[in-house]
Every structure is written in C-alpha cells, then in structure tokens.
XYZ file of C-alpha atoms in Angstrom:
676
model
C -38.977 -26.087 2.962
C -37.805 -26.722 6.888
C -35.540 -29.272 7.257
C -35.351 -31.892 10.042
C -32.604 -33.514 12.225
C -30.944 -36.164 10.276
C -31.912 -39.960 10.334
C -29.446 -42.162 11.458
C -29.589 -44.471 8.966
C -29.599 -41.551 6.258
C -26.455 -40.465 7.776
C -23.864 -42.629 5.807
C -25.859 -41.790 2.609
C -25.425 -38.200 3.258
C -22.654 -37.879 4.239
C -21.024 -39.644 0.562
C -23.440 -37.191 -1.248
C -21.856 -34.305 0.266
C -18.416 -35.327 -0.269
C -18.893 -35.676 -3.928
C -20.790 -32.081 -3.649
C -23.839 -33.588 -5.013
C -26.154 -31.995 -2.018
C -24.929 -28.852 -3.962
C -27.492 -29.801 -7.530
C -30.984 -28.372 -6.931
C -32.235 -31.746 -7.288
C -30.987 -33.742 -5.608
C -30.916 -31.332 -2.511
C -35.096 -31.553 -3.438
C -34.615 -35.638 -2.650
C -32.450 -35.435 0.838
C -34.870 -32.961 2.498
C -37.844 -35.399 1.289
C -36.001 -38.279 2.503
C -35.490 -36.721 5.790
C -39.013 -36.267 5.993
C -40.266 -39.603 5.032
C -37.277 -41.901 5.798
C -39.062 -45.612 5.031
C -39.927 -43.869 1.284
C -37.634 -46.735 -0.315
C -37.908 -44.964 -4.028
C -36.621 -41.912 -2.837
C -33.440 -43.264 -1.105
C -32.985 -45.674 -4.243
C -32.698 -42.677 -6.666
C -30.193 -41.287 -3.813
C -28.119 -44.028 -4.207
C -28.172 -43.982 -7.688
C -27.290 -40.457 -8.097
C -24.373 -41.505 -6.070
C -23.113 -44.528 -8.211
C -23.216 -42.659 -11.156
C -21.364 -40.282 -10.007
C -18.868 -42.746 -8.619
C -18.366 -44.156 -11.885
C -17.393 -41.080 -13.715
C -15.017 -40.194 -11.014
C -13.875 -44.176 -11.542
C -13.243 -43.604 -15.355
C -11.455 -39.568 -14.929
C -11.046 -38.696 -11.494
C -10.790 -35.266 -10.817
C -10.175 -33.809 -7.138
C -12.312 -29.993 -8.449
C -15.435 -32.566 -9.790
C -16.826 -32.170 -5.784
C -16.807 -28.528 -5.756
C -16.826 -27.723 -9.279
C -20.805 -25.443 -9.598
C -23.992 -26.618 -10.806
C -25.436 -23.210 -11.732
C -23.925 -21.592 -14.782
C -25.209 -18.352 -13.164
C -22.473 -18.465 -10.314
C -19.548 -18.227 -12.862
C -20.558 -16.522 -15.993
C -19.387 -13.094 -16.952
C -19.717 -9.881 -19.080
C -15.472 -11.178 -19.942
C -15.357 -14.328 -20.968
C -12.048 -16.418 -20.232
C -12.445 -19.646 -20.952
C -14.828 -22.910 -19.602
C -14.777 -25.367 -16.451
C -13.427 -28.768 -17.814
C -15.486 -30.671 -15.388
C -18.779 -29.198 -16.631
C -18.075 -27.138 -19.620
C -19.700 -23.826 -17.845
C -18.236 -20.742 -19.540
C -16.159 -18.916 -16.867
C -16.080 -15.392 -17.295
C -15.583 -12.281 -15.039
C -18.050 -9.476 -14.155
C -17.406 -6.105 -14.532
C -18.350 -5.295 -10.615
C -15.656 -7.752 -9.868
C -13.450 -5.090 -11.562
C -14.200 -3.027 -9.220
C -12.789 -5.037 -6.101
C -9.935 -5.572 -8.141
C -8.716 -8.540 -10.000
C -5.005 -10.048 -9.344
C -2.748 -12.279 -12.071
C -0.632 -14.541 -10.704
C 2.075 -17.065 -12.114
C 5.473 -18.138 -13.419
C 7.076 -16.602 -15.913
C 5.803 -17.642 -19.805
C 2.187 -18.960 -17.677
C 0.096 -16.823 -19.160
C -0.974 -13.894 -17.414
C -0.379 -11.205 -20.031
C -2.476 -13.565 -22.560
C -5.251 -13.774 -19.722
C -5.227 -10.084 -19.079
C -4.486 -9.210 -22.963
C -7.637 -11.633 -23.520
C -10.301 -9.286 -21.233
C -8.748 -5.943 -22.105
C -9.624 -6.943 -25.938
C -13.548 -7.275 -25.001
C -13.447 -4.288 -22.704
C -12.131 -2.146 -25.395
C -14.180 -3.898 -28.428
C -17.874 -3.557 -26.149
C -17.697 -1.684 -22.901
C -16.135 1.173 -24.391
C -17.575 3.124 -21.592
C -14.835 1.871 -19.240
C -11.218 3.991 -19.820
C -7.851 1.933 -19.477
C -5.257 2.945 -17.843
C -2.604 1.120 -18.899
C 1.171 1.054 -17.062
C 3.536 -1.267 -19.579
C 6.881 -2.548 -18.322
C 7.047 -4.984 -21.491
C 5.367 -3.497 -24.587
C 3.447 -6.250 -24.717
C -0.289 -4.347 -25.390
C 0.504 -2.303 -27.985
C -1.966 -4.632 -30.325
C -5.102 -3.112 -28.136
C -4.517 0.486 -30.626
C -5.994 -0.994 -33.500
C -9.051 -2.871 -31.623
C -10.528 0.470 -29.514
C -13.236 2.389 -31.552
C -12.515 4.899 -28.969
C -9.279 7.323 -29.044
C -6.397 5.951 -28.026
C -3.727 7.873 -25.990
C -0.179 6.030 -25.994
C 3.317 8.115 -24.610
C 6.748 6.845 -24.619
C 9.406 8.349 -22.118
C 11.063 10.953 -24.524
C 7.135 12.239 -24.842
C 5.863 12.559 -21.912
C 5.892 15.425 -19.897
C 5.380 15.915 -15.812
C 5.262 18.691 -13.723
C 5.212 16.772 -10.380
C 4.849 19.942 -9.036
C 1.377 21.285 -10.107
C -1.392 19.443 -8.622
C -4.095 17.882 -10.716
C -7.188 20.618 -11.435
C -9.291 21.039 -8.144
C -6.834 19.716 -6.009
C -4.979 21.464 -3.529
C -1.531 22.282 -3.954
C -0.367 21.386 -0.070
C -2.141 18.082 0.157
C -0.847 17.520 -3.866
C 2.429 18.440 -2.690
C 2.802 15.910 0.456
C 1.770 13.190 -1.509
C 4.492 13.653 -4.366
C 7.078 13.792 -1.216
C 5.682 11.098 0.162
C 6.243 9.072 -3.276
C 10.117 10.144 -2.956
C 9.890 8.289 0.464
C 8.491 5.308 -0.906
C 10.379 5.031 -4.172
C 13.513 6.801 -4.406
C 14.645 6.684 -1.025
C 14.150 9.735 0.226
C 13.863 9.707 4.462
C 11.007 11.064 5.722
C 12.890 14.161 7.464
C 13.916 15.286 4.038
C 10.998 14.979 2.246
C 9.652 17.656 5.014
C 12.544 19.001 3.643
C 11.594 19.126 0.398
C 8.096 20.279 0.452
C 9.186 23.551 2.751
C 10.971 24.526 -0.237
C 8.686 23.715 -2.969
C 5.932 25.988 -1.279
C 8.453 28.375 -0.959
C 9.303 28.263 -4.617
C 5.877 28.006 -5.604
C 4.985 31.230 -3.850
C 7.555 33.352 -5.125
C 6.172 32.077 -8.583
C 3.485 34.354 -9.124
C 0.848 32.449 -10.480
C 2.836 30.017 -12.408
C 4.184 26.186 -11.452
C 7.543 25.819 -11.736
C 9.206 22.324 -12.421
C 11.082 20.176 -10.900
C 14.503 21.486 -12.209
C 13.381 24.652 -10.894
C 13.397 22.742 -7.729
C 16.399 21.541 -7.860
C 18.508 24.940 -8.751
C 16.480 26.919 -5.776
C 17.611 23.792 -3.085
C 21.219 23.947 -4.272
C 21.000 27.647 -4.051
C 20.770 27.366 -0.033
C 23.356 28.080 2.316
C 23.420 25.755 5.344
C 26.399 25.260 7.822
C 28.398 22.638 6.868
C 27.561 19.144 8.653
C 24.788 20.260 9.924
C 20.879 18.502 9.829
C 19.623 20.812 7.219
C 22.870 20.471 5.019
C 22.544 16.639 5.266
C 18.772 16.589 4.095
C 19.787 19.148 1.168
C 22.514 17.052 -0.139
C 19.961 13.588 0.709
C 17.311 15.660 -1.777
C 20.192 17.180 -4.436
C 21.107 13.626 -5.081
C 17.608 12.163 -5.594
C 16.454 14.672 -7.842
C 19.552 14.864 -10.094
C 19.080 10.827 -10.751
C 15.709 11.641 -12.086
C 16.347 14.748 -14.367
C 19.295 13.547 -15.622
C 18.251 9.520 -15.969
C 15.139 10.770 -17.781
C 16.234 14.386 -19.411
C 12.539 16.146 -20.524
C 10.198 14.291 -18.597
C 9.962 16.844 -15.442
C 11.382 19.831 -17.129
C 7.940 20.765 -18.036
C 5.670 23.563 -16.484
C 3.127 22.383 -17.840
C 3.044 18.828 -18.640
C -0.340 16.322 -18.856
C -4.104 16.969 -17.565
C -5.039 13.983 -15.718
C -8.539 15.016 -16.678
C -6.897 14.135 -20.600
C -5.679 10.623 -19.378
C -8.998 9.709 -17.636
C -11.216 10.227 -19.874
C -9.813 8.500 -22.850
C -7.809 5.144 -23.237
C -4.057 5.542 -22.107
C -1.525 3.179 -22.843
C 2.076 4.372 -21.051
C 5.137 2.769 -22.428
C 7.684 2.917 -20.060
C 10.093 0.301 -20.451
C 13.046 2.584 -22.339
C 13.597 3.863 -17.972
C 16.694 2.281 -17.339
C 15.808 1.837 -13.558
C 12.955 0.214 -12.174
C 13.129 2.597 -8.696
C 11.994 5.610 -11.546
C 9.874 3.152 -13.375
C 7.843 2.584 -10.188
C 8.361 5.849 -8.863
C 6.527 7.474 -12.494
C 3.846 4.323 -12.313
C 2.725 6.040 -8.642
C 2.911 9.588 -9.435
C 0.250 8.822 -12.385
C -2.558 6.382 -10.475
C -2.202 9.226 -7.770
C -2.649 11.719 -9.664
C -5.608 9.388 -11.177
C -6.738 8.604 -7.947
C -6.709 12.087 -6.368
C -8.674 14.020 -8.977
C -11.277 11.374 -8.512
C -11.252 11.304 -4.982
C -11.080 15.657 -4.283
C -13.158 16.774 -7.500
C -15.586 14.067 -8.689
C -16.141 11.882 -5.293
C -17.990 8.906 -4.825
C -18.918 6.829 -8.369
C -21.438 4.198 -8.187
C -19.726 1.984 -10.946
C -16.473 1.614 -12.746
C -15.208 3.832 -15.144
C -11.492 3.610 -15.052
C -9.131 0.326 -15.079
C -5.271 0.225 -14.276
C -3.473 -2.558 -15.445
C -0.624 -2.982 -14.044
C 2.023 -5.915 -14.752
C 4.617 -7.027 -13.225
C 3.448 -5.195 -9.568
C 5.484 -7.248 -7.220
C 8.095 -4.129 -7.730
C 5.489 -1.586 -6.890
C 3.244 -3.122 -3.935
C 6.175 -4.658 -2.205
C 6.163 -7.272 1.533
C 9.333 -4.823 2.470
C 8.000 -1.775 1.970
C 5.252 -2.165 4.198
C 7.587 -2.465 7.442
C 9.295 0.834 6.348
C 8.762 4.221 8.316
C 6.658 5.708 5.567
C 3.455 3.627 4.595
C 3.192 3.774 1.253
C -0.020 5.452 -0.482
C -1.037 3.255 -3.648
C -1.567 0.998 -0.643
C -3.898 3.348 0.823
C -5.088 4.046 -2.508
C -5.849 0.461 -3.947
C -8.378 -0.025 -0.092
C -9.774 3.123 -1.025
C -10.304 3.352 -5.160
C -13.122 1.052 -5.493
C -15.383 3.871 -3.648
C -14.273 6.210 -6.660
C -14.810 4.174 -9.445
C -11.402 3.038 -10.469
C -10.867 -0.858 -10.412
C -7.075 -2.779 -11.035
C -6.001 -5.598 -12.511
C -2.121 -6.423 -11.049
C -0.529 -9.788 -12.317
C 3.182 -10.508 -10.073
C 4.908 -14.074 -10.445
C 4.762 -14.740 -6.480
C 2.355 -14.348 -3.703
C 4.551 -14.004 -0.671
C 6.695 -10.741 -2.553
C 3.478 -8.564 -2.650
C 2.176 -6.613 0.059
C -0.833 -7.617 2.144
C -2.523 -4.733 1.699
C -2.982 -5.780 -2.168
C -3.475 -8.799 -1.177
C -6.495 -7.991 1.202
C -8.399 -5.835 -1.625
C -8.409 -8.463 -4.409
C -11.345 -9.496 -4.867
C -10.169 -12.506 -7.085
C -7.582 -13.897 -7.448
C -6.409 -16.429 -10.632
C -2.854 -18.262 -10.764
C -2.137 -19.148 -14.259
C 0.220 -21.584 -15.284
C 1.463 -22.367 -11.978
C 3.665 -20.796 -9.493
C 7.399 -21.561 -9.177
C 7.606 -21.776 -5.389
C 5.498 -23.805 -3.424
C 4.637 -21.349 -0.692
C 3.515 -19.266 -3.000
C 1.154 -21.559 -4.211
C 0.480 -22.473 -0.167
C -0.593 -18.932 0.269
C -2.815 -18.953 -3.028
C -4.474 -22.182 -1.877
C -5.708 -20.935 1.591
C -8.156 -18.644 -0.411
C -10.414 -20.925 -0.505
C -10.894 -24.462 1.629
C -9.168 -27.159 -0.954
C -8.617 -31.063 -0.061
C -4.701 -32.728 0.061
C -6.169 -34.264 -3.613
C -7.128 -30.605 -5.021
C -4.298 -28.911 -3.490
C -1.428 -32.048 -5.155
C -3.379 -31.505 -8.759
C -2.950 -27.608 -8.649
C 0.792 -28.034 -7.860
C 1.608 -30.891 -10.592
C -0.521 -28.855 -13.319
C 1.571 -25.972 -13.985
C 0.504 -25.980 -17.172
C 0.300 -22.475 -19.895
C -3.156 -21.489 -20.147
C -4.867 -24.125 -16.994
C -5.914 -21.535 -14.287
C -6.802 -21.910 -10.909
C -9.546 -19.240 -9.337
C -10.363 -18.202 -5.948
C -13.043 -16.024 -7.213
C -15.187 -13.289 -4.993
C -18.164 -15.129 -6.306
C -17.870 -18.821 -5.613
C -17.091 -20.543 -2.108
C -14.405 -23.119 -3.572
C -11.607 -23.197 -5.834
C -12.510 -22.640 -9.730
C -10.466 -25.258 -12.879
C -10.557 -23.095 -15.882
C -9.068 -23.862 -19.441
C -8.537 -19.889 -20.263
C -8.941 -19.550 -24.104
C -6.457 -17.609 -25.441
C -6.982 -13.605 -27.255
C -8.009 -13.933 -31.092
C -4.515 -13.419 -32.635
C -3.800 -9.571 -33.001
C -0.548 -8.358 -34.505
C 1.322 -5.859 -32.185
C 1.531 -2.410 -33.606
C 5.089 -1.685 -36.000
C 7.306 0.849 -34.532
C 6.239 3.310 -37.899
C 2.929 3.020 -36.987
C 3.757 2.870 -32.824
C 5.107 5.960 -33.603
C 2.394 7.551 -35.380
C 0.327 6.794 -32.293
C 2.355 8.224 -30.044
C 2.552 12.060 -31.958
C -0.895 12.301 -32.518
C -1.351 11.735 -28.687
C 1.096 14.645 -28.627
C -0.736 16.662 -30.616
C -3.996 15.855 -28.589
C -2.720 16.388 -25.405
C -1.052 19.800 -26.544
C 2.249 18.025 -24.490
C 4.918 21.254 -24.784
C 8.077 21.032 -22.529
C 8.290 25.133 -22.502
C 7.467 26.788 -19.123
C 4.310 28.775 -19.757
C 4.615 32.415 -19.189
C 4.059 33.456 -15.567
C 0.699 34.878 -15.192
C -0.566 37.875 -12.840
C -1.418 37.767 -8.996
C -5.151 38.011 -8.420
C -6.563 40.962 -7.919
C -9.425 39.288 -5.679
C -8.172 38.884 -1.450
C -9.607 35.476 -0.814
C -12.195 35.540 1.750
C -10.643 35.307 5.978
C -12.519 32.229 5.779
C -10.602 30.477 3.087
C -7.479 31.906 4.333
C -8.098 30.054 8.508
C -8.798 27.178 6.788
C -6.219 27.052 4.350
C -3.754 27.542 7.340
C -4.810 24.722 9.155
C -4.775 22.501 6.511
C -0.932 23.879 5.758
C -0.082 23.544 9.627
C -1.709 19.908 9.711
C 0.553 19.050 6.925
C 3.613 20.203 8.212
C 3.137 18.838 11.156
C 2.450 15.134 9.772
C 6.082 15.512 8.356
C 7.612 17.344 11.723
C 5.659 16.535 14.109
C 8.882 17.688 17.121
C 9.689 21.285 16.468
C 10.585 24.436 18.002
C 6.816 26.799 17.894
C 9.669 29.993 16.570
C 11.361 28.022 14.112
C 7.029 26.601 12.600
C 6.502 30.162 12.567
C 9.059 30.972 10.272
C 8.829 28.060 8.257
C 5.243 28.842 7.720
C 5.657 32.526 7.706
C 3.075 33.218 10.474
C 2.955 34.987 13.951
C 4.122 32.706 16.458
C 1.130 33.636 18.642
C -1.228 33.164 15.546
C 0.353 29.680 14.834
C -0.217 28.522 18.601
C -3.291 29.817 18.913
C -4.280 27.826 15.015
C -2.726 24.556 17.157
C -4.970 25.291 20.382
C -8.223 25.030 17.563
C -6.852 21.650 15.954
C -6.680 19.782 18.868
C -10.075 21.371 19.713
C -11.262 19.800 16.654
C -9.533 16.039 17.392
C -7.211 16.587 13.896
C -4.612 15.674 16.251
C -2.847 15.839 19.863
C 0.209 17.255 22.497
C 2.355 15.235 23.969
C 5.138 17.133 26.379
C 8.910 16.047 25.951
C 10.607 16.950 28.645
C 14.512 18.676 27.613
C 17.320 19.094 30.112
C 16.457 23.379 30.594
C 13.081 24.545 30.089
C 9.949 24.133 29.837
C 8.565 20.939 28.274
C 8.378 20.839 24.261
C 5.044 19.477 22.521
C 4.950 16.500 20.157
C 1.813 16.700 18.164
C 0.625 13.671 16.697
C -1.880 13.451 13.807
C -4.827 11.723 14.602
C -6.547 9.749 12.450
C -9.392 12.171 11.909
C -6.925 14.721 10.776
C -5.467 12.018 8.173
C -8.393 12.253 6.477
C -8.342 15.909 6.353
C -4.281 15.960 5.058
C -5.163 12.434 2.463
C -2.007 11.175 3.514
C -1.710 8.784 5.629
C -0.474 7.744 8.855
C 3.193 7.396 9.829
C 4.071 4.087 12.051
C 6.638 4.693 13.802
C 8.510 0.789 14.795
C 8.223 0.192 18.722
C 5.704 -0.451 21.408
C 2.811 1.976 23.776
C 1.652 5.208 22.982
C 2.997 7.303 20.827
C 5.380 9.133 22.795
C 6.944 5.964 24.166
C 7.217 5.516 20.035
C 8.703 8.860 20.007
C 11.591 7.968 22.776
C 12.251 5.165 21.496
C 13.129 6.025 17.846
C 15.232 9.332 19.088
C 17.582 7.157 21.030
C 17.762 4.448 18.700
C 19.402 7.479 16.761
C 21.126 8.773 19.650
C 23.056 5.396 19.967
C 23.348 4.496 16.068
C 25.600 7.891 15.637
C 27.894 6.646 18.396
C 28.041 3.424 16.149
C 25.919 0.818 18.110
C 24.182 -2.012 17.056
C 20.513 -0.697 17.552
C 17.251 -2.944 18.052
C 14.363 -1.511 19.357
C 11.803 -4.021 21.122
C 14.926 -5.844 21.353
C 15.012 -9.517 22.864
C 16.541 -10.402 25.996
C 15.199 -14.213 26.416
C 11.392 -14.306 27.672
C 10.707 -10.859 27.048
C 10.968 -7.571 24.810
C 13.513 -4.401 26.219
C 12.685 -1.353 24.886
C 15.855 -1.187 23.247
C 18.613 -3.410 22.994
C 21.778 -1.476 22.020
C 24.771 -4.177 21.004
C 28.786 -2.283 20.762
C 29.747 -3.529 17.115
C 33.339 -4.646 18.682
C 33.219 -6.494 21.750
C 29.435 -7.789 21.415
C 28.396 -6.003 24.893
C 24.852 -5.824 25.126
C 22.466 -3.327 26.802
C 19.291 -3.291 27.646
C 17.528 0.294 27.394
C 14.298 0.647 29.063
C 11.753 4.005 29.132
C 9.781 4.568 31.607
C 6.893 7.377 31.538
C 5.100 5.901 33.859
C 6.836 5.137 36.913
C 4.900 6.781 39.738
C 1.559 5.224 38.162
C 2.919 1.868 38.544
C 7.044 1.239 40.008
C 6.554 -2.631 40.606
C 6.443 -3.111 37.099
C 9.670 -0.823 36.183
C 11.266 -3.193 39.006
C 10.344 -6.317 37.164
C 11.665 -5.156 33.566
C 15.006 -4.472 35.513
C 15.048 -8.005 37.190
C 14.271 -9.506 33.784
C 16.411 -8.484 31.540
C 19.303 -8.649 33.956
C 18.168 -12.871 33.556
C 19.133 -12.663 29.976
C 22.169 -14.256 28.901
C 23.453 -11.260 26.236
C 22.673 -8.270 28.725
C 25.510 -6.730 30.593
C 24.057 -4.203 31.315
C 20.689 -2.149 32.187
C 20.214 1.949 31.294
C 16.459 2.310 33.097
C 15.191 6.021 31.519
C 13.061 8.621 33.075
C 11.504 11.130 31.650
C 12.677 14.084 34.612
C 14.591 14.600 37.458
C 12.003 14.480 40.601
C 11.686 10.943 39.072
C 14.923 10.119 38.895
C 15.387 10.787 42.721
C 12.445 8.425 43.685
C 13.817 5.778 41.201
C 17.382 5.941 42.494
C 15.642 5.246 46.437
C 13.316 2.348 44.848
C 16.122 0.644 43.689
C 18.590 1.202 46.801
C 15.495 -0.378 48.845
C 14.722 -3.053 46.714
C 16.417 -6.128 48.178
C 16.108 -8.220 44.763
C 18.386 -6.045 43.123
C 21.335 -5.648 46.052
C 24.718 -6.904 44.639
C 23.123 -5.686 40.998
C 23.366 -1.818 41.713
C 26.563 -2.005 39.504
C 24.969 -2.912 36.621
C 22.007 -0.508 36.332
C 22.000 3.059 35.170
C 19.797 5.347 35.713
C 19.200 8.768 33.497
C 16.180 11.110 32.136
C 15.236 10.908 28.685
C 16.723 13.667 27.552
C 20.568 12.617 28.254
C 20.337 9.660 25.665
C 18.819 11.575 23.018
C 19.651 15.126 23.116
C 23.560 16.585 22.319
C 25.522 17.193 25.686
C-alpha cells in the first residue's frame, strides 16, 4: 500500500513509535499506514497508543537499549549453525553457511569466549555438514576435541611430522607463479627485502632447471646459494648474506620440515578435515610463515586448477589472527599476499574464521572483507570497541551497554544480514574432552601413513622426450619475463637477458610484446652517460596474469616520480642522513626532506619531471620550501642537463628568489642516486 505524506498531528506519535522500534513490527507498521490514510480513525490511533504504552511499561521494568532495534522476524537472525539466543525476545541466533563464505571475524579479550564460540560452530559443522572441509591452523592446541566428533577422516599433523617442499608448486600451478608467491611470503614474514627475494627467486629457478625433473629441497637451495661467489661488499654479496641468514633460521629452528623433496599434497588437505598443530614452532614469525604457506597453497591450487566455486567448500580457521594480519604490514614496501587472498577467496569456495584480541591492530583488508563481526567477552581498549561499534548505527545508551558488559559468553554481533547491532547470549559447546597425548599421537601417525609423508628426496626422473610446442614456450617466456620485471623493474637489458638465459634481441622483442598487450609500461630514466634506461611498470592487467599483487612504492605522483623518490632516499640514507619521503615543510610536503644526524640541518629535495610544461610550479615549490623554518636549503632535481640550464636561467631571472640563490642547489636526478 502506498504511504501518503505524514499528517502533522500524527508526527509526534509516529516519532515515538519509530524510536521504540515498533514501526518494524508488521502489525504496527500496517496500523501506521492506515492512520496516515485515515487520521480521524480514533480506533487506530488508540491501538497505536496502547502499543506504545505497553512498550514503555516493558522498558520501565527492564531498561534494555537494544530492545528498540531488536529483530521482529526470527528468520532474519536464524542460521544453519546455532550460536545462542537474543535476550530481548528469546529468538535463536545462528550463522548461515552462506555467511561463512564472506568470512567471520571473532574479537574479544583473552578468556572472553572467542575459542568457545568458534568450537561451538565447528562442532556443528563437523557433525552435521561433512561436505565442508575444515583447515585449522592451531597456535594453542585447543581444537583436538573435534577429532573424535567427525564421521569423516580428520588429518592432524604436528611440527615433528610436517614435511613441506616450498620449491614444489601445488599440482597444476606454474612453477614461476608459485615461486614468486613463496618469495613474497619470505618478504612478508621473514624480513627479506624485495631485492633479496628477487635474488632468491633467480637462484631457485636456476637450481630447479638443473635438477633434471626433480624438485630440490630448501636445504639444497641454501647450499646452492652458499656456493655462489660474489665480490665482497657488493650488492649481490649483501643479498646472499641476507638470504642465507633467513634460510638458515628456517632450517635450524624447524629441522626436517623443509628437508623433503616431496612434502604435502594440498589436494589431500583440501579433500579432508585437517588440523595443523604449530604451537611447537618457537618463533612467531615462523608460525606466520608456515600459516601463510599452507593458506597460499590451498588458495593457489583452487584458483589455478579448480576455478570459481558457487558455494563454500573449505573453511580455514585461524585463532590469534592479529599476528598474521597486522595493520603495520600494510605500510611496508611489499603487500601481503594473504590480504589479496582474503579479498578473493570467497569466489573460489574458501571461507575464513579469524579471531583476534583487538580490532585496531588488524589489517584494514581483513576488517573490510569479513561480512560478520562478533565481539564476545568485551574488548580491552575503548578504541577497539569504538572501531567495532562503528560497523552499525548505535545510540549512546547502546554504546554504554556494550562497554559496561564485558561478560564471558555475552556477544555483540555486526551481522551481515541485519542493519543493527545484535546482543546475543552464547551457548557453550557440548562438553567433549580433548584427546590425551597417546590418542593424539595415534591420530598423527595415522595421518603420516595416509598422506604418504616421507622426508627423503625422490630419485630424479628422466627428462621428458617430448618438446613443448613453440606456442607454449613463447607463453612461458612472457610470463617468466613479466615475473622477473615485477621483482626487478630496473635492470640493464643484457643483465636481464643473461639472468633469463635469453638473447638480448629476443628479450627486447618479448618486452615490446608485453607493452603492446598492456601488461606493462616503460618509463625512460636518464643517466649520466648514454641513452636513457628503461624502467618497467607492471600494470594491473599484468599482475592479474602473474597472480602477484603490485608492490606499492612510497611517495606521490606517478610511477617514475616514486621511483626517483625511492632511489634518492636510498642515496642519502647511505650517506648517513635521516630521510623522510613526502616530508612536511610547514604547510606543504617536499618530495624528500633529509636531515643531517649530527647537526640537525634539514634540506628539502624537489624532483621536477615536468619543468618545461609547468615552470611556475617549480618556482612555487622552491619558494614554499624556503619559507619553512626547518629547511636550510632546497635541492631541485631535473632529469637531464638541457633542462637544468633552462632552470638555472629561470632561477636567476625570478625576482622573488633574489637574495635566496645561495640556499638553492640545482642538479640532475642521476647525481643523487647513481654513484659518481
């Protein structure tokens, strides 16, 4: 029925009904519509007033700020997996299977009931919905009670029996793609910089190419890198030292895990319930590295081999997710592959249940990609609570109620199906005892046999006689080149050709083809002598092919401008200066601000790549920088000498700069990033 404009004499009554949430009750809503059509019908007005009075009486007896926004239709909040009940009306509250494919985030202080809530969900899944397979990554050994509940096989592995060949891609996944993700994991969680990960990727490919069809282990790669000879103190020697330190840590602290040439088959993991007991890994960074490898293998196999899935097939469970999805990682030079995975996983039948103690420490990507968020047992800090409460419109009374009730087993849910915050009493899971050590050991041994886990390297298989088609060789070359450029965008053509074992002419032709296909762009970088060198930028289309997220560089402007900011920052850091990219000079940012560590002298550096198109902007930047109290001098850089001469003349002819020229230095960009 079409609603007419509100009648003035009904406004006050209607406002009170809406404030009490009564307009969302179907019967009351219909009465309100009839009252608008016939405002003189006193019987309808009386019924509405009685409903309001009755609600007021209830609130007087039991002042509950969540009563006005409680659901009036049980179907809005029921689900396949029962969690508890709504205290306002006793409706059962549950999570639907469809919600889990959009991910579930459970937040709360230690001991507040996060694990209890997750166990309650998993008990029901294991017993009632066997088609959805669990992949549980454990830090505390709190889910072993599930092993006795499942009518389906339930694999369980601990660190002592875990075998993982990180150099062997999941079945059906191209080698170059997998190795690029593996090196990215090292960058994300083992503190290897991008340049060193590119060095590692190159030597891994070389070793595998020489292994005649078998896959060497991580220890083999460590030994291969150790044999390489480089000039002391050279860039390559520094990369070698960094990589060897990180690989040695993995091999020594996790003996046996990475010594296998075989390792897990991710198809076995995805086809069954699997529990990984990783609490014995001594270092948090290594726990995160293992978690990321397992999750990435599952996601990569699903995307590359099985493709899009219409429904939930696998549910990953990750307690203490704050350590893996850290907000601080989002400002690092290399994006997290797991953040990319979380944003895409639902399209491939993979859901995630993640738990954490605080919301402000979690990555924005995880927060943005979890369809339902539940706080149970309260949050320790008010800023965490406020971040959660902003998920839904709430009143001050509701906020106070949430903050003052950090009770174990009491939950507040920002449910993806409902527009208001829900209060819920959580039912505990059935009391099912965890396995004792002997029973757990028996489960692990059975898994080792079932999964055929062996630590020894397989014998090398003969090289295949059949040669790949020319078309496939070309496609493989293009992908290999694109991956290499994504890791090392600035390198001499001959050096890249040697690394990729290609002729420079053939490599140049393939690069032109990638540019024509829109996979990447080239930018000229002027150097002291000779023709400009090419800086390559992989586009979103190219990154879609490699499946490696684009690395974001710090700074502003286009890709070339950010490249110069990065290179010049490295140049001055090596000289012992403190460097700020986009440093603040009072009312504006300079491209860089460098500060001498001994005397505090600050210098603003401006990189002007468009001087000829907009010379006035260059003068404006210099004047603004010189106005800053912290800046002693301004260095303005342009890409080549002919432009430098024009800039020198403009500076001399600019009246506002008279008397300030002594505080201005002009130079070419290459003088501040290339060794003289």
